[in-house]
Short mmCIF file of C-alpha atoms (C1' of nucleotides) in Angstrom, two decimals:
data_model
loop_
_atom_site.label_atom_id
_atom_site.label_comp_id
_atom_site.label_asym_id
_atom_site.label_seq_id
_atom_site.Cartn_x
_atom_site.Cartn_y
_atom_site.Cartn_z
CA UNK A 1 21.07 1.26 24.38
CA UNK A 2 17.38 0.49 24.24
CA UNK A 3 15.94 -2.63 22.68
CA UNK A 4 13.68 -1.53 19.85
CA UNK A 5 11.80 -4.83 19.77
CA UNK A 6 10.59 -4.25 23.34
CA UNK A 7 8.61 -1.15 22.38
CA UNK A 8 4.94 -2.12 22.57
CA UNK A 9 2.90 -1.68 19.40
CA UNK A 10 0.63 1.36 19.29
CA UNK A 11 -2.17 0.70 16.84
CA UNK A 12 -3.25 3.67 14.79
CA UNK A 13 -0.02 5.59 15.06
CA UNK A 14 2.50 5.87 12.24
CA UNK A 15 5.46 3.51 12.63
CA UNK A 16 8.88 4.90 13.18
CA UNK A 17 7.72 7.34 15.85
CA UNK A 18 9.37 7.37 19.24
CA UNK A 19 7.66 5.33 21.96
CA UNK A 20 4.73 6.99 23.69
CA UNK A 21 5.08 8.11 27.28
CA UNK A 22 2.77 6.51 29.82
CA UNK A 23 0.84 9.68 30.61
CA UNK A 24 0.44 10.39 26.91
CA UNK A 25 -0.97 6.93 26.28
CA UNK A 26 -3.33 7.27 29.23
CA UNK A 27 -4.57 10.64 28.02
CA UNK A 28 -5.08 9.31 24.51
CA UNK A 29 -7.28 6.53 25.85
CA UNK A 30 -9.17 8.99 28.04
CA UNK A 31 -9.74 11.30 25.09
CA UNK A 32 -10.95 8.58 22.75
CA UNK A 33 -13.29 7.20 25.39
CA UNK A 34 -14.64 10.67 26.17
CA UNK A 35 -15.06 11.41 22.46
CA UNK A 36 -17.08 8.24 21.84
CA UNK A 37 -19.19 9.05 24.87
CA UNK A 38 -19.88 12.60 23.74
CA UNK A 39 -20.74 11.45 20.23
CA UNK A 40 -23.11 8.85 21.62
CA UNK A 41 -24.78 11.57 23.69
CA UNK A 42 -24.80 14.62 21.43
CA UNK A 43 -23.94 13.34 17.96
CA UNK A 44 -20.79 14.14 16.02
CA UNK A 45 -21.75 17.80 15.58
CA UNK A 46 -22.15 18.20 19.33
CA UNK A 47 -18.53 17.29 19.94
CA UNK A 48 -16.44 20.43 20.42
CA UNK A 49 -12.77 20.41 21.27
CA UNK A 50 -13.32 22.41 24.48
CA UNK A 51 -16.02 20.10 25.71
CA UNK A 52 -13.92 17.09 24.86
CA UNK A 53 -10.95 18.45 26.79
CA UNK A 54 -13.08 19.23 29.82
CA UNK A 55 -14.93 15.94 29.68
CA UNK A 56 -11.68 13.99 29.48
CA UNK A 57 -10.10 16.06 32.24
CA UNK A 58 -7.16 17.28 30.17
CA UNK A 59 -6.09 20.63 28.79
CA UNK A 60 -7.13 21.80 25.36
CA UNK A 61 -3.56 21.88 24.13
CA UNK A 62 -3.30 18.17 24.83
CA UNK A 63 -6.21 17.41 22.54
CA UNK A 64 -4.58 19.21 19.65
CA UNK A 65 -1.19 17.71 20.41
CA UNK A 66 -2.75 14.24 20.10
CA UNK A 67 -4.92 14.64 17.05
CA UNK A 68 -3.76 17.79 15.31
CA UNK A 69 -7.26 18.96 14.48
CA UNK A 70 -10.89 18.10 14.83
CA UNK A 71 -10.77 16.29 11.51
CA UNK A 72 -7.79 14.30 12.74
CA UNK A 73 -9.72 13.20 15.78
CA UNK A 74 -12.66 12.06 13.68
CA UNK A 75 -10.29 10.20 11.38
CA UNK A 76 -8.81 8.38 14.35
CA UNK A 77 -12.27 7.43 15.56
CA UNK A 78 -13.07 6.08 12.10
CA UNK A 79 -9.77 4.34 11.50
CA UNK A 80 -10.89 0.97 12.79
CA UNK A 81 -13.99 0.69 10.64
CA UNK A 82 -12.12 2.18 7.70
CA UNK A 83 -9.48 -0.50 7.99
CA UNK A 84 -12.14 -3.19 8.05
CA UNK A 85 -13.78 -1.73 4.96
CA UNK A 86 -10.49 -1.48 3.13
CA UNK A 87 -9.40 -4.99 3.90
CA UNK A 88 -12.78 -6.28 2.74
CA UNK A 89 -12.49 -4.85 -0.74
CA UNK A 90 -8.80 -5.59 -1.05
CA UNK A 91 -8.52 -9.08 0.42
CA UNK A 92 -12.05 -10.23 1.23
CA UNK A 93 -14.30 -12.64 -0.64
CA UNK A 94 -15.89 -11.79 -4.00
CA UNK A 95 -17.77 -10.00 -5.38
CA UNK A 96 -16.25 -7.20 -3.27
CA UNK A 97 -12.80 -8.72 -3.04
CA UNK A 98 -10.61 -10.28 -5.75
CA UNK A 99 -12.00 -13.18 -7.74
CA UNK A 100 -15.00 -11.57 -9.40
CA UNK A 101 -15.00 -9.65 -12.72
CA UNK A 102 -14.08 -5.98 -12.49
CA UNK A 103 -17.55 -4.70 -13.19
CA UNK A 104 -19.12 -6.76 -10.45
CA UNK A 105 -16.44 -5.63 -8.03
CA UNK A 106 -17.07 -2.04 -9.01
CA UNK A 107 -20.78 -2.42 -8.37
CA UNK A 108 -20.18 -4.13 -5.04
CA UNK A 109 -17.71 -1.44 -4.06
CA UNK A 110 -20.24 1.34 -4.58
CA UNK A 111 -22.97 -0.53 -2.75
CA UNK A 112 -20.72 -1.17 0.23
CA UNK A 113 -19.53 2.39 0.24
CA UNK A 114 -23.12 3.63 0.32
CA UNK A 115 -23.86 1.37 3.30
CA UNK A 116 -20.74 2.61 5.02
CA UNK A 117 -21.75 6.25 4.61
CA UNK A 118 -25.24 5.47 5.85
CA UNK A 119 -23.75 3.98 9.00
CA UNK A 120 -20.96 6.44 9.80
CA UNK A 121 -22.21 9.42 7.82
CA UNK A 122 -21.88 12.30 10.23
CA UNK A 123 -18.52 11.07 11.45
CA UNK A 124 -17.18 10.84 7.92
CA UNK A 125 -18.52 14.30 7.24
CA UNK A 126 -16.82 15.73 10.31
CA UNK A 127 -13.58 14.04 9.31
CA UNK A 128 -13.66 15.63 5.87
CA UNK A 129 -14.81 19.07 6.90
CA UNK A 130 -12.15 21.70 7.47
CA UNK A 131 -9.58 19.32 6.09
CA UNK A 132 -8.49 21.28 3.04
CA UNK A 133 -6.92 18.39 1.24
CA UNK A 134 -9.84 16.05 1.64
CA UNK A 135 -9.13 14.43 -1.71
CA UNK A 136 -5.58 13.65 -0.76
CA UNK A 137 -6.44 11.70 2.39
CA UNK A 138 -4.82 8.26 2.31
CA UNK A 139 -8.18 6.47 2.27
CA UNK A 140 -9.47 8.56 -0.64
CA UNK A 141 -6.32 7.92 -2.62
CA UNK A 142 -6.76 4.21 -2.04
CA UNK A 143 -10.33 4.19 -3.38
CA UNK A 144 -9.39 6.13 -6.46
CA UNK A 145 -6.62 3.71 -7.17
CA UNK A 146 -8.93 0.76 -6.56
CA UNK A 147 -11.55 2.06 -8.95
CA UNK A 148 -8.90 2.87 -11.53
CA UNK A 149 -7.48 -0.63 -11.38
CA UNK A 150 -10.90 -2.19 -11.82
CA UNK A 151 -11.58 0.07 -14.79
CA UNK A 152 -8.32 -0.97 -16.43
CA UNK A 153 -9.15 -4.60 -15.72
CA UNK A 154 -12.33 -4.10 -17.73
CA UNK A 155 -10.33 -2.69 -20.60
CA UNK A 156 -11.28 0.91 -20.05
CA UNK A 157 -8.94 2.73 -22.36
CA UNK A 158 -9.32 6.48 -22.16
CA UNK A 159 -8.03 8.17 -19.03
CA UNK A 160 -9.11 5.65 -16.37
CA UNK A 161 -7.42 7.72 -13.66
CA UNK A 162 -9.67 10.70 -14.26
CA UNK A 163 -12.73 8.54 -14.78
CA UNK A 164 -12.05 6.97 -11.39
CA UNK A 165 -12.25 10.46 -9.90
CA UNK A 166 -15.57 11.06 -11.58
CA UNK A 167 -17.00 7.81 -10.31
CA UNK A 168 -15.68 8.50 -6.81
CA UNK A 169 -17.39 11.90 -6.93
CA UNK A 170 -20.72 10.11 -7.17
CA UNK A 171 -19.96 8.40 -3.85
CA UNK A 172 -19.07 11.62 -2.03
CA UNK A 173 -20.47 11.34 1.52
CA UNK A 174 -21.87 14.85 1.66
CA UNK A 175 -23.79 14.26 -1.55
CA UNK A 176 -25.08 10.86 -0.52
CA UNK A 177 -26.22 12.14 2.84
CA UNK A 178 -27.91 15.13 1.29
CA UNK A 179 -29.79 12.87 -1.10
CA UNK A 180 -30.96 10.59 1.69
CA UNK A 181 -31.66 13.13 4.40
CA UNK A 182 -32.98 16.06 2.38
CA UNK A 183 -34.56 14.35 -0.61
CA UNK A 184 -35.59 11.11 1.03
CA UNK A 185 -33.89 8.89 -1.54
CA UNK A 186 -33.52 5.31 -0.34
CA UNK A 187 -30.07 3.72 -0.25
CA UNK A 188 -31.44 1.04 -2.57
CA UNK A 189 -32.21 3.61 -5.20
CA UNK A 190 -28.72 5.07 -4.81
CA UNK A 191 -27.25 1.62 -5.27
CA UNK A 192 -29.36 0.97 -8.38
CA UNK A 193 -28.24 4.24 -9.93
CA UNK A 194 -24.61 3.44 -9.16
CA UNK A 195 -24.96 0.06 -10.81
CA UNK A 196 -26.47 1.73 -13.85
CA UNK A 197 -23.73 4.33 -14.01
CA UNK A 198 -20.73 2.03 -13.77
CA UNK A 199 -22.30 -0.48 -16.15
CA UNK A 200 -22.76 2.18 -18.80
CA UNK A 201 -19.27 3.54 -18.28
CA UNK A 202 -17.61 0.15 -18.55
CA UNK A 203 -19.77 -1.26 -21.34
CA UNK A 204 -19.61 1.92 -23.40
CA UNK A 205 -16.15 1.09 -24.67
CA UNK B 1 -50.68 56.07 -0.74
CA UNK B 2 -47.42 55.22 -2.42
CA UNK B 3 -47.03 54.53 -6.11
CA UNK B 4 -45.44 51.12 -6.38
CA UNK B 5 -44.32 51.70 -9.96
CA UNK B 6 -42.09 54.54 -8.82
CA UNK B 7 -39.88 52.27 -6.72
CA UNK B 8 -36.56 52.00 -8.52
CA UNK B 9 -35.41 48.51 -9.47
CA UNK B 10 -32.75 46.96 -7.23
CA UNK B 11 -30.90 44.35 -9.24
CA UNK B 12 -29.92 41.26 -7.31
CA UNK B 13 -32.54 41.58 -4.63
CA UNK B 14 -35.64 39.38 -4.49
CA UNK B 15 -38.75 41.04 -5.84
CA UNK B 16 -41.60 41.80 -3.51
CA UNK B 17 -39.30 43.25 -0.87
CA UNK B 18 -39.93 46.72 0.51
CA UNK B 19 -37.98 49.54 -1.11
CA UNK B 20 -34.43 50.05 0.13
CA UNK B 21 -33.62 53.10 2.17
CA UNK B 22 -31.04 55.51 0.75
CA UNK B 23 -28.45 54.86 3.44
CA UNK B 24 -28.90 51.13 3.05
CA UNK B 25 -28.34 51.33 -0.69
CA UNK B 26 -25.28 53.48 -0.18
CA UNK B 27 -23.82 51.03 2.33
CA UNK B 28 -24.51 48.09 0.04
CA UNK B 29 -22.54 49.75 -2.72
CA UNK B 30 -19.74 50.60 -0.33
CA UNK B 31 -19.61 47.02 0.89
CA UNK B 32 -19.59 45.46 -2.56
CA UNK B 33 -16.88 47.86 -3.71
CA UNK B 34 -14.79 47.18 -0.63
CA UNK B 35 -15.28 43.42 -1.04
CA UNK B 36 -14.11 43.45 -4.64
CA UNK B 37 -11.13 45.54 -3.61
CA UNK B 38 -10.17 43.20 -0.77
CA UNK B 39 -10.52 40.16 -2.99
CA UNK B 40 -8.36 41.78 -5.64
CA UNK B 41 -5.73 42.47 -2.98
CA UNK B 42 -5.80 39.39 -0.76
CA UNK B 43 -7.79 36.78 -2.66
CA UNK B 44 -11.16 35.42 -1.66
CA UNK B 45 -9.73 33.61 1.38
CA UNK B 46 -8.26 36.85 2.67
CA UNK B 47 -11.65 38.49 2.91
CA UNK B 48 -12.94 38.35 6.47
CA UNK B 49 -16.17 39.91 7.59
CA UNK B 50 -14.44 42.11 10.17
CA UNK B 51 -11.96 43.44 7.68
CA UNK B 52 -14.69 44.06 5.17
CA UNK B 53 -16.74 46.02 7.70
CA UNK B 54 -13.77 48.11 8.72
CA UNK B 55 -12.60 48.66 5.15
CA UNK B 56 -16.08 49.79 4.10
CA UNK B 57 -16.47 52.01 7.15
CA UNK B 58 -19.62 50.33 8.46
CA UNK B 59 -20.42 48.21 11.49
CA UNK B 60 -20.15 44.46 11.40
CA UNK B 61 -23.85 44.03 12.01
CA UNK B 62 -24.55 45.92 8.81
CA UNK B 63 -22.55 43.45 6.77
CA UNK B 64 -24.58 40.54 8.07
CA UNK B 65 -27.84 42.45 7.73
CA UNK B 66 -27.07 42.94 4.05
CA UNK B 67 -25.77 39.54 3.05
CA UNK B 68 -26.81 37.15 5.80
CA UNK B 69 -23.50 35.30 5.82
CA UNK B 70 -20.12 35.14 4.20
CA UNK B 71 -21.48 32.67 1.67
CA UNK B 72 -24.32 35.05 0.89
CA UNK B 73 -21.85 37.82 0.18
CA UNK B 74 -19.86 35.62 -2.17
CA UNK B 75 -23.06 34.57 -3.89
CA UNK B 76 -23.97 38.21 -4.44
CA UNK B 77 -20.54 38.91 -5.89
CA UNK B 78 -21.01 35.97 -8.25
CA UNK B 79 -24.61 36.64 -9.16
CA UNK B 80 -23.87 38.67 -12.26
CA UNK B 81 -21.58 36.12 -13.89
CA UNK B 82 -23.87 33.30 -12.75
CA UNK B 83 -26.80 34.93 -14.46
CA UNK B 84 -24.81 35.30 -17.65
CA UNK B 85 -23.81 31.65 -17.52
CA UNK B 86 -27.37 30.52 -16.88
CA UNK B 87 -28.89 32.56 -19.68
CA UNK B 88 -26.28 31.21 -22.06
CA UNK B 89 -27.19 27.58 -21.57
CA UNK B 90 -30.91 28.26 -21.34
CA UNK B 91 -31.46 30.79 -24.11
CA UNK B 92 -28.14 31.20 -25.91
CA UNK B 93 -26.99 29.79 -29.24
CA UNK B 94 -26.22 26.09 -29.75
CA UNK B 95 -24.47 23.88 -28.95
CA UNK B 96 -24.79 25.22 -25.39
CA UNK B 97 -28.28 26.61 -25.84
CA UNK B 98 -31.38 25.03 -27.37
CA UNK B 99 -31.20 23.83 -30.96
CA UNK B 100 -28.47 21.20 -30.69
CA UNK B 101 -28.98 17.52 -29.78
CA UNK B 102 -29.09 16.73 -26.06
CA UNK B 103 -25.74 14.98 -25.98
CA UNK B 104 -23.93 17.88 -27.60
CA UNK B 105 -25.58 20.28 -25.22
CA UNK B 106 -24.52 18.13 -22.27
CA UNK B 107 -20.94 18.10 -23.47
CA UNK B 108 -20.96 21.84 -24.03
CA UNK B 109 -22.49 22.40 -20.62
CA UNK B 110 -19.71 20.55 -18.85
CA UNK B 111 -17.02 22.27 -20.84
CA UNK B 112 -18.45 25.69 -20.07
CA UNK B 113 -18.87 24.83 -16.42
CA UNK B 114 -15.23 23.80 -16.23
CA UNK B 115 -14.17 27.12 -17.75
CA UNK B 116 -16.40 28.95 -15.32
CA UNK B 117 -14.86 27.21 -12.32
CA UNK B 118 -11.37 27.92 -13.65
CA UNK B 119 -12.23 31.61 -13.84
CA UNK B 120 -14.15 32.13 -10.59
CA UNK B 121 -12.93 29.10 -8.66
CA UNK B 122 -12.04 30.48 -5.27
CA UNK B 123 -15.11 32.70 -5.22
CA UNK B 124 -17.38 29.75 -5.99
CA UNK B 125 -15.66 27.76 -3.29
CA UNK B 126 -16.15 30.48 -0.72
CA UNK B 127 -19.80 30.75 -1.72
CA UNK B 128 -20.36 27.04 -1.16
CA UNK B 129 -18.32 26.67 2.00
CA UNK B 130 -20.17 26.95 5.29
CA UNK B 131 -23.42 26.97 3.40
CA UNK B 132 -24.89 23.75 4.77
CA UNK B 133 -27.41 23.24 2.00
CA UNK B 134 -24.98 23.76 -0.85
CA UNK B 135 -26.86 21.29 -3.03
CA UNK B 136 -30.11 23.13 -2.55
CA UNK B 137 -28.81 26.49 -3.77
CA UNK B 138 -31.03 27.84 -6.56
CA UNK B 139 -28.23 27.68 -9.12
CA UNK B 140 -27.39 24.07 -8.27
CA UNK B 141 -31.02 23.04 -8.53
CA UNK B 142 -31.17 24.66 -11.95
CA UNK B 143 -28.17 22.71 -13.25
CA UNK B 144 -29.50 19.43 -12.02
CA UNK B 145 -32.77 20.09 -13.71
CA UNK B 146 -31.01 21.14 -16.89
CA UNK B 147 -28.92 17.98 -17.01
CA UNK B 148 -31.94 15.86 -16.22
CA UNK B 149 -33.95 17.37 -19.05
CA UNK B 150 -31.13 16.79 -21.53
CA UNK B 151 -30.85 13.18 -20.38
CA UNK B 152 -34.58 12.64 -20.90
CA UNK B 153 -34.31 14.26 -24.31
CA UNK B 154 -31.75 11.61 -25.20
CA UNK B 155 -34.14 8.89 -24.10
CA UNK B 156 -32.38 8.07 -20.87
CA UNK B 157 -34.87 5.81 -19.15
CA UNK B 158 -33.71 4.75 -15.71
CA UNK B 159 -33.75 7.40 -13.00
CA UNK B 160 -32.52 10.43 -14.94
CA UNK B 161 -32.97 12.62 -11.87
CA UNK B 162 -30.41 10.70 -9.86
CA UNK B 163 -28.10 10.30 -12.82
CA UNK B 164 -28.16 14.07 -13.20
CA UNK B 165 -26.89 14.32 -9.64
CA UNK B 166 -24.07 11.90 -10.39
CA UNK B 167 -23.03 13.82 -13.47
CA UNK B 168 -23.20 17.11 -11.57
CA UNK B 169 -20.95 15.59 -8.91
CA UNK B 170 -18.24 15.29 -11.51
CA UNK B 171 -18.39 19.05 -12.05
CA UNK B 172 -18.11 19.91 -8.35
CA UNK B 173 -15.89 23.01 -8.07
CA UNK B 174 -13.87 21.74 -5.14
CA UNK B 175 -13.01 18.57 -7.02
CA UNK B 176 -12.19 20.36 -10.26
CA UNK B 177 -9.96 22.86 -8.49
CA UNK B 178 -8.20 20.14 -6.58
CA UNK B 179 -7.51 18.27 -9.81
CA UNK B 180 -6.11 21.34 -11.50
CA UNK B 181 -4.23 22.93 -8.62
CA UNK B 182 -2.94 19.86 -6.79
CA UNK B 183 -2.59 17.31 -9.57
CA UNK B 184 -1.82 19.67 -12.42
CA UNK B 185 -4.53 18.31 -14.69
CA UNK B 186 -5.25 20.62 -17.63
CA UNK B 187 -8.81 21.88 -18.16
CA UNK B 188 -8.66 20.31 -21.61
CA UNK B 189 -8.14 16.89 -20.11
CA UNK B 190 -11.04 17.49 -17.72
CA UNK B 191 -13.24 18.44 -20.64
CA UNK B 192 -12.20 15.34 -22.60
CA UNK B 193 -13.02 13.08 -19.69
CA UNK B 194 -16.40 14.77 -19.24
CA UNK B 195 -17.18 14.25 -22.92
CA UNK B 196 -16.24 10.60 -22.58
CA UNK B 197 -18.35 10.16 -19.45
CA UNK B 198 -21.58 11.70 -20.73
CA UNK B 199 -21.21 9.98 -24.09
CA UNK B 200 -20.96 6.57 -22.42
CA UNK B 201 -23.86 7.33 -20.10
CA UNK B 202 -26.16 8.49 -22.87
CA UNK B 203 -25.14 5.91 -25.48
CA UNK B 204 -25.23 3.02 -23.03
CA UNK B 205 -29.00 2.71 -23.26
"C1'" DC C 1 18.90 7.76 44.62
"C1'" DA C 2 19.95 12.29 42.35
"C1'" DT C 3 20.17 14.59 38.05
"C1'" DC C 4 18.80 15.89 33.69
"C1'" DT C 5 16.16 16.67 29.41
"C1'" DA C 6 12.91 16.22 26.04
"C1'" DA C 7 8.20 15.17 25.79
"C1'" DA C 8 3.89 16.31 27.46
"C1'" DC C 9 0.81 19.44 29.61
"C1'" DG C 10 -2.60 23.27 30.39
"C1'" DG C 11 -5.04 27.09 29.69
"C1'" DA C 12 -4.72 31.89 28.21
"C1'" DC C 13 -4.85 33.86 23.74
"C1'" DT C 14 -6.09 34.87 18.75
"C1'" DA C 15 -8.97 34.91 14.59
"C1'" DC C 16 -13.17 34.19 12.68
"C1'" DG C 17 -18.22 33.72 11.66
"C1'" DG C 18 -22.32 34.91 13.45
"C1'" DT C 19 -25.94 37.04 16.96
"C1'" DC C 20 -28.15 40.59 19.84
"C1'" DC C 21 -30.02 44.69 21.29
"C1'" DG C 22 -30.30 49.48 22.33
"C1'" DC C 23 -29.63 53.73 19.60
"C1'" DT C 24 -30.22 56.50 15.23
"C1'" DT C 25 -32.51 58.19 11.25
"C1'" DA C 26 -34.94 58.11 6.66
"C1'" DA C 27 -39.03 59.05 5.07
"C1'" DA C 28 -44.14 58.44 5.35
"C1'" DA C 29 -48.22 60.40 7.43
"C1'" DT C 30 -50.56 64.24 9.39
"C1'" DA D 1 -43.06 71.52 10.22
"C1'" DT D 2 -43.98 68.00 13.45
"C1'" DT D 3 -44.77 63.50 14.71
"C1'" DT D 4 -44.27 58.72 14.24
"C1'" DT D 5 -42.31 54.27 13.23
"C1'" DA D 6 -39.96 50.74 11.32
"C1'" DA D 7 -35.72 49.98 8.86
"C1'" DG D 8 -31.13 50.50 9.48
"C1'" DC D 9 -27.06 50.72 12.24
"C1'" DG D 10 -22.92 49.61 15.22
"C1'" DG D 11 -20.13 47.12 17.98
"C1'" DA D 12 -20.07 44.38 22.23
"C1'" DC D 13 -20.65 39.73 22.74
"C1'" DC D 14 -20.64 34.47 21.97
"C1'" DG D 15 -18.97 29.83 20.58
"C1'" DT D 16 -15.58 27.49 18.01
"C1'" DA D 17 -11.05 25.82 15.99
"C1'" DG D 18 -6.52 26.33 16.45
"C1'" DT D 19 -1.80 28.46 18.48
"C1'" DC D 20 1.72 29.67 21.96
"C1'" DC D 21 4.60 29.34 25.64
"C1'" DG D 22 5.84 28.85 30.45
"C1'" DT D 23 5.52 24.83 33.66
"C1'" DT D 24 5.51 19.96 34.91
"C1'" DT D 25 7.02 15.26 34.76
"C1'" DA D 26 8.20 10.58 32.87
"C1'" DG D 27 11.81 8.00 32.50
"C1'" DA D 28 16.65 7.54 30.85
"C1'" DT D 29 21.40 8.18 32.52
"C1'" DG D 30 25.21 7.94 35.93
#
DNA sequence: CATCTAAACGGACTACGGTCCGCTTAAAAT
DNA sequence: ATTTTAAGCGGACCGTAGTCCGTTTAGATG
């Protein structure tokens, strides 16, 4: 009978899964290291699953066994910074975290999200691409819910759930990146427009 | 010396291009017919370029010579209904066309767009997918401009161009289809939320 | 230590979008 | 009618994501 409490924690993996074998853990580390290296060298678009497998010295099947898909790999690479972002708007200091009025939190949320996309843009894009249910990803669901709650807090009456979706659409990474990279819009201007949008939506009650 | 005026019109092709050879025209018709047939049978996702080539009895290279890419093919298939939609909101009767106040036209535009996506959803999706500059497609540019003009007409002062992008984001086909197909939202509810959104944005001056 | 088994592994294989290039042919010019 | 030439054509070929299945091995059991 094995002692469950002796199983070492494996950050990033769902709880309740059987313990990871040594070789599996080693290969996961190898793969993540190789992936970060390749992205640093060739950018996120330059990372192919074949190259990753070769670079990490494992078979291709192993890559897919670990991460399920390319999008899954990108998600894993992002998970740390995502977690930081999430904890900041859920538990951090105002105006992003609790303590400030809903409208200010909404504004801060959009501004932070824009910064986040500017920093990890291509990775986020790669994580969303090919993932058919991109709107059902746990992180996306969390944002929608967050926005919805803030809307309700501000007394938004009519269909706050759907309005949260509309507002989230404005923060879509692909759109933001297109605006910045193709049209040369500055992040500041994006932030100003977001502030304007949410203010009108909330005040227009 | 050839008489330019004797060249027969080729709907859907850019003007200023050299006349199409007979065999090319014949193959284009074959391909479009085969494409519509395949889509009717297997849905838009079931249409692959290889199958299309085989089904139409032409080589694969011919398919790509005609349409450039899968997205280009889908765009061609949509072009007729797109043109109808465009002419309706640009030249048609109010409230969609000119003659009604800007806000009413905005509301009508969103409602019509939602209907359009409900009707041609998967085709629109296939036309956007894999096309890297989906926001720079001629049709998309036209909508943005249309929304922007209506905003200005309503006296929207601060950055109407960017606000038009935000509003257009709400009407993104992928999002709309996900809401309807995954979350079971009715088109009516989408339309109501759109009305609410644009009203708040315009009135909130 | 020997045995056993389920997890992990690897790389050949498929499906797909897209490119390339040598051959064919419509149709213009003579 | 013959010649000429550029548009059109076909399908082999490439890179990529993702699957399959026979083989290997970590690590638990006795």
